[in-house]
mmCIF file of N, CA and C in Angstrom:
data_model
loop_
_atom_site.group_PDB
_atom_site.id
_atom_site.type_symbol
_atom_site.label_atom_id
_atom_site.label_comp_id
_atom_site.label_asym_id
_atom_site.label_seq_id
_atom_site.Cartn_x
_atom_site.Cartn_y
_atom_site.Cartn_z
ATOM 1 N N MET A 1 -12.081 -40.459 -8.562
ATOM 2 C CA MET A 1 -12.575 -39.475 -9.494
ATOM 3 C C MET A 1 -13.591 -40.144 -10.404
ATOM 4 N N GLN A 2 -14.633 -39.424 -10.718
ATOM 5 C CA GLN A 2 -15.659 -39.979 -11.577
ATOM 6 C C GLN A 2 -15.827 -39.133 -12.827
ATOM 7 N N VAL A 3 -16.155 -39.805 -13.931
ATOM 8 C CA VAL A 3 -16.409 -39.145 -15.194
ATOM 9 C C VAL A 3 -17.864 -39.403 -15.561
ATOM 10 N N ALA A 4 -18.651 -38.341 -15.681
ATOM 11 C CA ALA A 4 -20.062 -38.451 -16.048
ATOM 12 C C ALA A 4 -20.238 -37.924 -17.462
ATOM 13 N N ILE A 5 -20.851 -38.727 -18.313
ATOM 14 C CA ILE A 5 -21.076 -38.341 -19.711
ATOM 15 C C ILE A 5 -22.574 -38.296 -19.940
ATOM 16 N N THR A 6 -23.077 -37.140 -20.346
ATOM 17 C CA THR A 6 -24.497 -36.992 -20.645
ATOM 18 C C THR A 6 -24.645 -36.480 -22.062
ATOM 19 N N CYS A 7 -25.777 -36.825 -22.660
ATOM 20 C CA CYS A 7 -26.031 -36.415 -24.042
ATOM 21 C C CYS A 7 -27.440 -35.870 -24.132
ATOM 22 N N ARG A 8 -27.574 -34.703 -24.706
ATOM 23 C CA ARG A 8 -28.882 -34.091 -24.923
ATOM 24 C C ARG A 8 -29.292 -34.326 -26.377
ATOM 25 N N HIS A 9 -30.527 -34.691 -26.586
ATOM 26 C CA HIS A 9 -31.104 -34.850 -27.917
ATOM 27 C C HIS A 9 -30.411 -35.941 -28.735
ATOM 28 N N GLY A 10 -30.034 -37.021 -28.099
ATOM 29 C CA GLY A 10 -29.399 -38.120 -28.827
ATOM 30 C C GLY A 10 -28.799 -39.108 -27.858
ATOM 31 N N SER A 11 -27.931 -39.956 -28.371
ATOM 32 C CA SER A 11 -27.274 -40.946 -27.521
ATOM 33 C C SER A 11 -25.801 -41.046 -27.905
ATOM 34 N N VAL A 12 -25.033 -41.628 -27.010
ATOM 35 C CA VAL A 12 -23.598 -41.789 -27.217
ATOM 36 C C VAL A 12 -23.299 -43.283 -27.302
ATOM 37 N N SER A 13 -22.548 -43.679 -28.311
ATOM 38 C CA SER A 13 -22.202 -45.090 -28.455
ATOM 39 C C SER A 13 -21.226 -45.505 -27.357
ATOM 40 N N ASP A 14 -21.153 -46.809 -27.104
ATOM 41 C CA ASP A 14 -20.258 -47.312 -26.066
ATOM 42 C C ASP A 14 -18.796 -47.035 -26.407
ATOM 43 N N GLY A 15 -18.439 -47.130 -27.674
ATOM 44 C CA GLY A 15 -17.061 -46.855 -28.089
ATOM 45 C C GLY A 15 -16.665 -45.415 -27.827
ATOM 46 N N LEU A 16 -17.563 -44.499 -28.169
ATOM 47 C CA LEU A 16 -17.289 -43.078 -27.923
ATOM 48 C C LEU A 16 -17.257 -42.785 -26.428
ATOM 49 N N ARG A 17 -18.123 -43.440 -25.671
ATOM 50 C CA ARG A 17 -18.151 -43.258 -24.219
ATOM 51 C C ARG A 17 -16.821 -43.708 -23.600
ATOM 52 N N ASP A 18 -16.294 -44.861 -24.043
ATOM 53 C CA ASP A 18 -15.011 -45.350 -23.535
ATOM 54 C C ASP A 18 -13.870 -44.420 -23.932
ATOM 55 N N TYR A 19 -13.926 -43.904 -25.156
ATOM 56 C CA TYR A 19 -12.899 -42.978 -25.649
ATOM 57 C C TYR A 19 -12.887 -41.705 -24.794
ATOM 58 N N ILE A 20 -14.058 -41.137 -24.554
ATOM 59 C CA ILE A 20 -14.158 -39.904 -23.775
ATOM 60 C C ILE A 20 -13.692 -40.136 -22.345
ATOM 61 N N THR A 21 -14.088 -41.256 -21.757
ATOM 62 C CA THR A 21 -13.674 -41.569 -20.387
ATOM 63 C C THR A 21 -12.163 -41.709 -20.283
ATOM 64 N N GLY A 22 -11.566 -42.434 -21.218
ATOM 65 C CA GLY A 22 -10.117 -42.638 -21.203
ATOM 66 C C GLY A 22 -9.341 -41.352 -21.354
ATOM 67 N N LYS A 23 -9.759 -40.523 -22.293
ATOM 68 C CA LYS A 23 -9.064 -39.247 -22.510
ATOM 69 C C LYS A 23 -9.275 -38.286 -21.346
ATOM 70 N N SER A 24 -10.472 -38.281 -20.762
ATOM 71 C CA SER A 24 -10.766 -37.374 -19.652
ATOM 72 C C SER A 24 -9.936 -37.718 -18.417
ATOM 73 N N GLU A 25 -9.714 -38.993 -18.188
ATOM 74 C CA GLU A 25 -8.943 -39.400 -17.017
ATOM 75 C C GLU A 25 -7.484 -38.973 -17.109
ATOM 76 N N LYS A 26 -7.008 -38.660 -18.305
ATOM 77 C CA LYS A 26 -5.629 -38.191 -18.460
ATOM 78 C C LYS A 26 -5.434 -36.777 -17.911
ATOM 79 N N LEU A 27 -6.529 -36.083 -17.584
ATOM 80 C CA LEU A 27 -6.403 -34.761 -16.971
ATOM 81 C C LEU A 27 -5.752 -34.854 -15.593
ATOM 82 N N LEU A 28 -5.831 -36.018 -14.966
ATOM 83 C CA LEU A 28 -5.178 -36.207 -13.668
ATOM 84 C C LEU A 28 -3.669 -36.090 -13.780
ATOM 85 N N LYS A 29 -3.141 -36.323 -14.964
ATOM 86 C CA LYS A 29 -1.696 -36.196 -15.180
ATOM 87 C C LYS A 29 -1.257 -34.743 -14.985
ATOM 88 N N TYR A 30 -2.123 -33.809 -15.319
ATOM 89 C CA TYR A 30 -1.787 -32.392 -15.221
ATOM 90 C C TYR A 30 -2.101 -31.814 -13.841
ATOM 91 N N PHE A 31 -3.151 -32.339 -13.188
ATOM 92 C CA PHE A 31 -3.554 -31.792 -11.893
ATOM 93 C C PHE A 31 -4.183 -32.921 -11.090
ATOM 94 N N GLU A 32 -3.558 -33.281 -9.973
ATOM 95 C CA GLU A 32 -3.973 -34.447 -9.195
ATOM 96 C C GLU A 32 -5.242 -34.199 -8.387
ATOM 97 N N ARG A 33 -5.608 -32.964 -8.173
ATOM 98 C CA ARG A 33 -6.728 -32.632 -7.285
ATOM 99 C C ARG A 33 -8.082 -32.593 -7.991
ATOM 100 N N VAL A 34 -8.177 -33.161 -9.163
ATOM 101 C CA VAL A 34 -9.454 -33.218 -9.875
ATOM 102 C C VAL A 34 -10.357 -34.223 -9.177
ATOM 103 N N THR A 35 -11.583 -33.811 -8.843
ATOM 104 C CA THR A 35 -12.496 -34.704 -8.132
ATOM 105 C C THR A 35 -13.593 -35.265 -9.030
ATOM 106 N N ALA A 36 -14.030 -34.502 -10.035
ATOM 107 C CA ALA A 36 -15.095 -34.976 -10.920
ATOM 108 C C ALA A 36 -14.980 -34.298 -12.279
ATOM 109 N N ILE A 37 -15.345 -35.043 -13.312
ATOM 110 C CA ILE A 37 -15.363 -34.516 -14.675
ATOM 111 C C ILE A 37 -16.736 -34.809 -15.251
ATOM 112 N N GLN A 38 -17.358 -33.789 -15.823
ATOM 113 C CA GLN A 38 -18.659 -33.970 -16.455
ATOM 114 C C GLN A 38 -18.557 -33.528 -17.906
ATOM 115 N N VAL A 39 -18.877 -34.433 -18.816
ATOM 116 C CA VAL A 39 -18.852 -34.145 -20.246
ATOM 117 C C VAL A 39 -20.293 -34.139 -20.731
ATOM 118 N N THR A 40 -20.716 -33.030 -21.347
ATOM 119 C CA THR A 40 -22.069 -32.901 -21.876
ATOM 120 C C THR A 40 -21.991 -32.726 -23.381
ATOM 121 N N ILE A 41 -22.695 -33.589 -24.098
ATOM 122 C CA ILE A 41 -22.744 -33.515 -25.560
ATOM 123 C C ILE A 41 -24.149 -33.073 -25.932
ATOM 124 N N ASP A 42 -24.254 -31.961 -26.637
ATOM 125 C CA ASP A 42 -25.545 -31.426 -27.070
ATOM 126 C C ASP A 42 -25.625 -31.591 -28.580
ATOM 127 N N GLN A 43 -26.449 -32.532 -29.019
ATOM 128 C CA GLN A 43 -26.558 -32.813 -30.447
ATOM 129 C C GLN A 43 -27.727 -32.036 -31.022
ATOM 130 N N GLY A 44 -27.414 -31.097 -31.891
ATOM 131 C CA GLY A 44 -28.445 -30.323 -32.568
ATOM 132 C C GLY A 44 -28.656 -30.837 -33.975
ATOM 133 N N GLN A 45 -29.489 -30.146 -34.743
ATOM 134 C CA GLN A 45 -29.751 -30.577 -36.110
ATOM 135 C C GLN A 45 -28.539 -30.359 -37.010
ATOM 136 N N ASN A 46 -27.897 -29.216 -36.894
ATOM 137 C CA ASN A 46 -26.778 -28.896 -37.775
ATOM 138 C C ASN A 46 -25.435 -28.865 -37.065
ATOM 139 N N GLN A 47 -25.442 -28.841 -35.747
ATOM 140 C CA GLN A 47 -24.200 -28.628 -35.029
ATOM 141 C C GLN A 47 -24.209 -29.375 -33.691
ATOM 142 N N ASN A 48 -23.049 -29.849 -33.297
ATOM 143 C CA ASN A 48 -22.874 -30.508 -32.005
ATOM 144 C C ASN A 48 -22.039 -29.610 -31.113
ATOM 145 N N ARG A 49 -22.313 -29.685 -29.814
ATOM 146 C CA ARG A 49 -21.560 -28.896 -28.841
ATOM 147 C C ARG A 49 -21.096 -29.834 -27.734
ATOM 148 N N VAL A 50 -19.816 -29.755 -27.413
ATOM 149 C CA VAL A 50 -19.254 -30.553 -26.332
ATOM 150 C C VAL A 50 -18.779 -29.593 -25.253
ATOM 151 N N GLU A 51 -19.199 -29.870 -24.010
ATOM 152 C CA GLU A 51 -18.810 -29.035 -22.884
ATOM 153 C C GLU A 51 -18.200 -29.928 -21.811
ATOM 154 N N ILE A 52 -17.069 -29.504 -21.276
ATOM 155 C CA ILE A 52 -16.388 -30.252 -20.232
ATOM 156 C C ILE A 52 -16.340 -29.389 -18.981
ATOM 157 N N LEU A 53 -16.825 -29.940 -17.872
ATOM 158 C CA LEU A 53 -16.765 -29.277 -16.572
ATOM 159 C C LEU A 53 -15.867 -30.111 -15.670
ATOM 160 N N VAL A 54 -14.874 -29.483 -15.078
ATOM 161 C CA VAL A 54 -13.954 -30.180 -14.188
ATOM 162 C C VAL A 54 -14.033 -29.530 -12.818
ATOM 163 N N ASP A 55 -14.309 -30.353 -11.810
ATOM 164 C CA ASP A 55 -14.329 -29.893 -10.423
ATOM 165 C C ASP A 55 -13.019 -30.307 -9.776
ATOM 166 N N ALA A 56 -12.381 -29.358 -9.110
ATOM 167 C CA ALA A 56 -11.133 -29.635 -8.409
ATOM 168 C C ALA A 56 -11.310 -29.248 -6.949
ATOM 169 N N GLU A 57 -10.415 -29.757 -6.112
ATOM 170 C CA GLU A 57 -10.471 -29.425 -4.691
ATOM 171 C C GLU A 57 -10.317 -27.923 -4.488
ATOM 172 N N HIS A 58 -10.818 -27.462 -3.385
ATOM 173 C CA HIS A 58 -10.696 -26.063 -2.962
ATOM 174 C C HIS A 58 -11.449 -25.121 -3.896
ATOM 175 N N LYS A 59 -12.680 -25.509 -4.246
ATOM 176 C CA LYS A 59 -13.669 -24.682 -4.951
ATOM 177 C C LYS A 59 -13.254 -24.160 -6.319
ATOM 178 N N HIS A 60 -12.424 -24.860 -7.032
ATOM 179 C CA HIS A 60 -12.037 -24.409 -8.368
ATOM 180 C C HIS A 60 -12.742 -25.254 -9.414
ATOM 181 N N ASN A 61 -13.456 -24.594 -10.310
ATOM 182 C CA ASN A 61 -14.162 -25.267 -11.391
ATOM 183 C C ASN A 61 -13.642 -24.734 -12.712
ATOM 184 N N PHE A 62 -13.466 -25.624 -13.656
ATOM 185 C CA PHE A 62 -12.974 -25.260 -14.974
ATOM 186 C C PHE A 62 -14.031 -25.639 -16.002
ATOM 187 N N VAL A 63 -14.202 -24.810 -17.034
ATOM 188 C CA VAL A 63 -15.194 -25.046 -18.079
ATOM 189 C C VAL A 63 -14.537 -24.828 -19.434
ATOM 190 N N ALA A 64 -14.800 -25.768 -20.358
ATOM 191 C CA ALA A 64 -14.337 -25.612 -21.738
ATOM 192 C C ALA A 64 -15.398 -26.195 -22.660
ATOM 193 N N HIS A 65 -15.599 -25.564 -23.805
ATOM 194 C CA HIS A 65 -16.578 -26.099 -24.752
ATOM 195 C C HIS A 65 -16.090 -25.862 -26.175
ATOM 196 N N ALA A 66 -16.670 -26.648 -27.089
ATOM 197 C CA ALA A 66 -16.334 -26.523 -28.509
ATOM 198 C C ALA A 66 -17.567 -26.871 -29.332
ATOM 199 N N ASP A 67 -17.744 -26.168 -30.447
ATOM 200 C CA ASP A 67 -18.870 -26.390 -31.358
ATOM 201 C C ASP A 67 -18.347 -26.869 -32.699
ATOM 202 N N GLY A 68 -19.141 -27.677 -33.382
ATOM 203 C CA GLY A 68 -18.761 -28.150 -34.709
ATOM 204 C C GLY A 68 -19.696 -29.243 -35.176
ATOM 205 N N ASP A 69 -19.291 -29.895 -36.275
ATOM 206 C CA ASP A 69 -20.138 -30.916 -36.881
ATOM 207 C C ASP A 69 -19.985 -32.284 -36.227
ATOM 208 N N GLU A 70 -18.776 -32.657 -35.877
ATOM 209 C CA GLU A 70 -18.498 -33.989 -35.338
ATOM 210 C C GLU A 70 -18.212 -33.925 -33.834
ATOM 211 N N VAL A 71 -18.593 -34.974 -33.118
ATOM 212 C CA VAL A 71 -18.433 -34.990 -31.664
ATOM 213 C C VAL A 71 -16.974 -35.191 -31.266
ATOM 214 N N LYS A 72 -16.286 -36.139 -31.910
ATOM 215 C CA LYS A 72 -14.920 -36.474 -31.498
ATOM 216 C C LYS A 72 -13.952 -35.297 -31.650
ATOM 217 N N PRO A 73 -13.909 -34.609 -32.794
ATOM 218 C CA PRO A 73 -13.018 -33.434 -32.891
ATOM 219 C C PRO A 73 -13.401 -32.315 -31.925
ATOM 220 N N ASN A 74 -14.698 -32.147 -31.670
ATOM 221 C CA ASN A 74 -15.133 -31.141 -30.695
ATOM 222 C C ASN A 74 -14.633 -31.491 -29.308
ATOM 223 N N PHE A 75 -14.715 -32.777 -28.961
ATOM 224 C CA PHE A 75 -14.221 -33.211 -27.658
ATOM 225 C C PHE A 75 -12.719 -32.976 -27.554
ATOM 226 N N GLN A 76 -11.966 -33.289 -28.607
ATOM 227 C CA GLN A 76 -10.512 -33.068 -28.599
ATOM 228 C C GLN A 76 -10.194 -31.591 -28.404
ATOM 229 N N SER A 77 -10.934 -30.726 -29.085
ATOM 230 C CA SER A 77 -10.712 -29.286 -28.966
ATOM 231 C C SER A 77 -11.015 -28.797 -27.546
ATOM 232 N N ALA A 78 -12.131 -29.226 -26.999
ATOM 233 C CA ALA A 78 -12.494 -28.821 -25.637
ATOM 234 C C ALA A 78 -11.491 -29.382 -24.632
ATOM 235 N N LEU A 79 -11.014 -30.598 -24.848
ATOM 236 C CA LEU A 79 -10.048 -31.208 -23.941
ATOM 237 C C LEU A 79 -8.721 -30.445 -23.959
ATOM 238 N N SER A 80 -8.285 -30.011 -25.142
ATOM 239 C CA SER A 80 -7.032 -29.243 -25.198
ATOM 240 C C SER A 80 -7.193 -27.895 -24.498
ATOM 241 N N LYS A 81 -8.360 -27.281 -24.612
ATOM 242 C CA LYS A 81 -8.622 -26.032 -23.891
ATOM 243 C C LYS A 81 -8.582 -26.270 -22.380
ATOM 244 N N MET A 82 -9.155 -27.396 -21.957
ATOM 245 C CA MET A 82 -9.178 -27.728 -20.539
ATOM 246 C C MET A 82 -7.764 -27.980 -20.018
ATOM 247 N N GLU A 83 -6.954 -28.702 -20.793
ATOM 248 C CA GLU A 83 -5.571 -28.948 -20.393
ATOM 249 C C GLU A 83 -4.825 -27.631 -20.217
ATOM 250 N N HIS A 84 -5.044 -26.697 -21.122
ATOM 251 C CA HIS A 84 -4.380 -25.394 -21.038
ATOM 252 C C HIS A 84 -4.805 -24.648 -19.772
ATOM 253 N N GLN A 85 -6.109 -24.660 -19.463
ATOM 254 C CA GLN A 85 -6.592 -23.979 -18.259
ATOM 255 C C GLN A 85 -5.990 -24.587 -17.004
ATOM 256 N N ILE A 86 -5.947 -25.913 -16.954
ATOM 257 C CA ILE A 86 -5.433 -26.591 -15.763
ATOM 258 C C ILE A 86 -3.944 -26.347 -15.594
ATOM 259 N N LYS A 87 -3.194 -26.398 -16.701
ATOM 260 C CA LYS A 87 -1.747 -26.125 -16.625
ATOM 261 C C LYS A 87 -1.500 -24.700 -16.142
ATOM 262 N N LYS A 88 -2.274 -23.762 -16.646
ATOM 263 C CA LYS A 88 -2.109 -22.358 -16.259
ATOM 264 C C LYS A 88 -2.434 -22.163 -14.782
ATOM 265 N N TYR A 89 -3.500 -22.798 -14.302
ATOM 266 C CA TYR A 89 -3.870 -22.692 -12.891
ATOM 267 C C TYR A 89 -2.813 -23.317 -12.001
ATOM 268 N N LYS A 90 -2.309 -24.491 -12.394
ATOM 269 C CA LYS A 90 -1.305 -25.172 -11.586
ATOM 270 C C LYS A 90 -0.031 -24.340 -11.515
ATOM 271 N N GLU A 91 0.344 -23.718 -12.606
ATOM 272 C CA GLU A 91 1.529 -22.852 -12.619
ATOM 273 C C GLU A 91 1.320 -21.665 -11.677
ATOM 274 N N LYS A 92 0.097 -21.177 -11.612
ATOM 275 C CA LYS A 92 -0.212 -20.018 -10.776
ATOM 276 C C LYS A 92 -0.101 -20.357 -9.286
ATOM 277 N N ILE A 93 -0.557 -21.540 -8.894
ATOM 278 C CA ILE A 93 -0.569 -21.883 -7.479
ATOM 279 C C ILE A 93 0.683 -22.610 -7.026
ATOM 280 N N GLN A 94 1.525 -22.971 -7.955
ATOM 281 C CA GLN A 94 2.704 -23.766 -7.617
ATOM 282 C C GLN A 94 3.720 -22.944 -6.821
ATOM 283 N N ASP A 95 4.418 -23.615 -5.933
ATOM 284 C CA ASP A 95 5.459 -22.978 -5.133
ATOM 285 C C ASP A 95 6.686 -22.785 -6.015
ATOM 286 N N HIS A 96 7.114 -21.575 -6.183
ATOM 287 C CA HIS A 96 8.229 -21.283 -7.074
ATOM 288 C C HIS A 96 9.543 -21.110 -6.329
ATOM 289 N N ARG A 97 9.623 -21.616 -5.119
ATOM 290 C CA ARG A 97 10.863 -21.474 -4.370
ATOM 291 C C ARG A 97 11.973 -22.341 -4.947
ATOM 292 N N ARG A 98 11.641 -23.253 -5.836
ATOM 293 C CA ARG A 98 12.667 -24.082 -6.456
ATOM 294 C C ARG A 98 13.602 -23.242 -7.322
ATOM 295 N N ASP A 99 13.121 -22.079 -7.746
ATOM 296 C CA ASP A 99 13.942 -21.213 -8.588
ATOM 297 C C ASP A 99 14.982 -20.437 -7.783
ATOM 298 N N LEU A 100 14.832 -20.411 -6.451
ATOM 299 C CA LEU A 100 15.785 -19.677 -5.622
ATOM 300 C C LEU A 100 17.104 -20.436 -5.537
ATOM 301 N N PRO A 101 18.188 -19.730 -5.362
ATOM 302 C CA PRO A 101 19.465 -20.414 -5.129
ATOM 303 C C PRO A 101 19.398 -21.223 -3.835
ATOM 304 N N LEU A 102 20.228 -22.223 -3.729
ATOM 305 C CA LEU A 102 20.193 -23.155 -2.604
ATOM 306 C C LEU A 102 20.394 -22.452 -1.264
ATOM 307 N N ASN A 103 21.292 -21.468 -1.196
ATOM 308 C CA ASN A 103 21.548 -20.806 0.079
ATOM 309 C C ASN A 103 20.327 -20.021 0.562
ATOM 310 N N GLU A 104 19.512 -19.452 -0.341
ATOM 311 C CA GLU A 104 18.309 -18.738 0.075
ATOM 312 C C GLU A 104 17.254 -19.703 0.606
ATOM 313 N N ILE A 105 17.153 -20.889 0.022
ATOM 314 C CA ILE A 105 16.209 -21.898 0.498
ATOM 315 C C ILE A 105 16.580 -22.331 1.907
ATOM 316 N N VAL A 106 17.870 -22.559 2.148
ATOM 317 C CA VAL A 106 18.336 -22.976 3.465
ATOM 318 C C VAL A 106 18.064 -21.871 4.484
ATOM 319 N N GLU A 107 18.300 -20.615 4.100
ATOM 320 C CA GLU A 107 18.033 -19.502 5.005
ATOM 321 C C GLU A 107 16.543 -19.413 5.347
ATOM 322 N N ASN A 108 15.676 -19.631 4.350
ATOM 323 C CA ASN A 108 14.225 -19.606 4.587
ATOM 324 C C ASN A 108 13.813 -20.724 5.535
ATOM 325 N N GLN A 109 14.375 -21.913 5.367
ATOM 326 C CA GLN A 109 14.039 -23.033 6.239
ATOM 327 C C GLN A 109 14.514 -22.783 7.668
ATOM 328 N N ILE A 110 15.689 -22.194 7.825
ATOM 329 C CA ILE A 110 16.200 -21.889 9.155
ATOM 330 C C ILE A 110 15.300 -20.863 9.841
ATOM 331 N N ALA A 111 14.893 -19.843 9.092
ATOM 332 C CA ALA A 111 14.023 -18.810 9.663
ATOM 333 C C ALA A 111 12.679 -19.409 10.075
ATOM 334 N N GLU A 112 12.135 -20.318 9.264
ATOM 335 C CA GLU A 112 10.864 -20.956 9.582
ATOM 336 C C GLU A 112 10.993 -21.818 10.842
ATOM 337 N N SER A 113 12.073 -22.578 10.948
ATOM 338 C CA SER A 113 12.243 -23.455 12.118
ATOM 339 C C SER A 113 12.453 -22.631 13.385
ATOM 340 N N GLU A 114 13.147 -21.491 13.276
ATOM 341 C CA GLU A 114 13.346 -20.623 14.438
ATOM 342 C C GLU A 114 12.030 -20.014 14.897
ATOM 343 N N SER A 115 11.201 -19.617 13.963
ATOM 344 C CA SER A 115 9.904 -19.021 14.328
ATOM 345 C C SER A 115 8.986 -20.073 14.937
ATOM 346 N N GLU A 116 9.078 -21.331 14.499
ATOM 347 C CA GLU A 116 8.281 -22.400 15.084
ATOM 348 C C GLU A 116 8.752 -22.701 16.507
ATOM 349 N N SER A 117 10.054 -22.701 16.745
ATOM 350 C CA SER A 117 10.563 -23.006 18.083
ATOM 351 C C SER A 117 10.252 -21.871 19.064
ATOM 352 N N GLU A 118 10.203 -20.637 18.608
ATOM 353 C CA GLU A 118 9.876 -19.508 19.470
ATOM 354 C C GLU A 118 8.409 -19.537 19.879
ATOM 355 N N SER A 119 7.534 -20.024 18.972
ATOM 356 C CA SER A 119 6.115 -20.038 19.276
ATOM 357 C C SER A 119 5.743 -21.154 20.240
ATOM 358 N N GLU A 120 6.605 -22.139 20.425
ATOM 359 C CA GLU A 120 6.299 -23.256 21.348
ATOM 360 C C GLU A 120 6.644 -22.907 22.721
#
């Protein structure tokens, strides 16, 4: 996985770049299929904007942004929004058969194995 940090109308210090990279890589804890993260910092005269784009396998892209005076708090805000989106998506696609009672899981597995043996 790669983290790309770009800055419009200014520059990013090495310390801030390391901070953003370290925090961005923690998104893998929530969703393992993240392939690329792009952080864009747009420094204006009165306001800064931080935008995070996350590419995941199987054509899913996530976008979060935050506006404000300081870059670091904006990044934290956008990162928390991104974590929420990823958690919500993972919950949506996750297999919820773990909630079934054990006997229903066993019955489902037996039915699946029988259908596989019939097709051979």
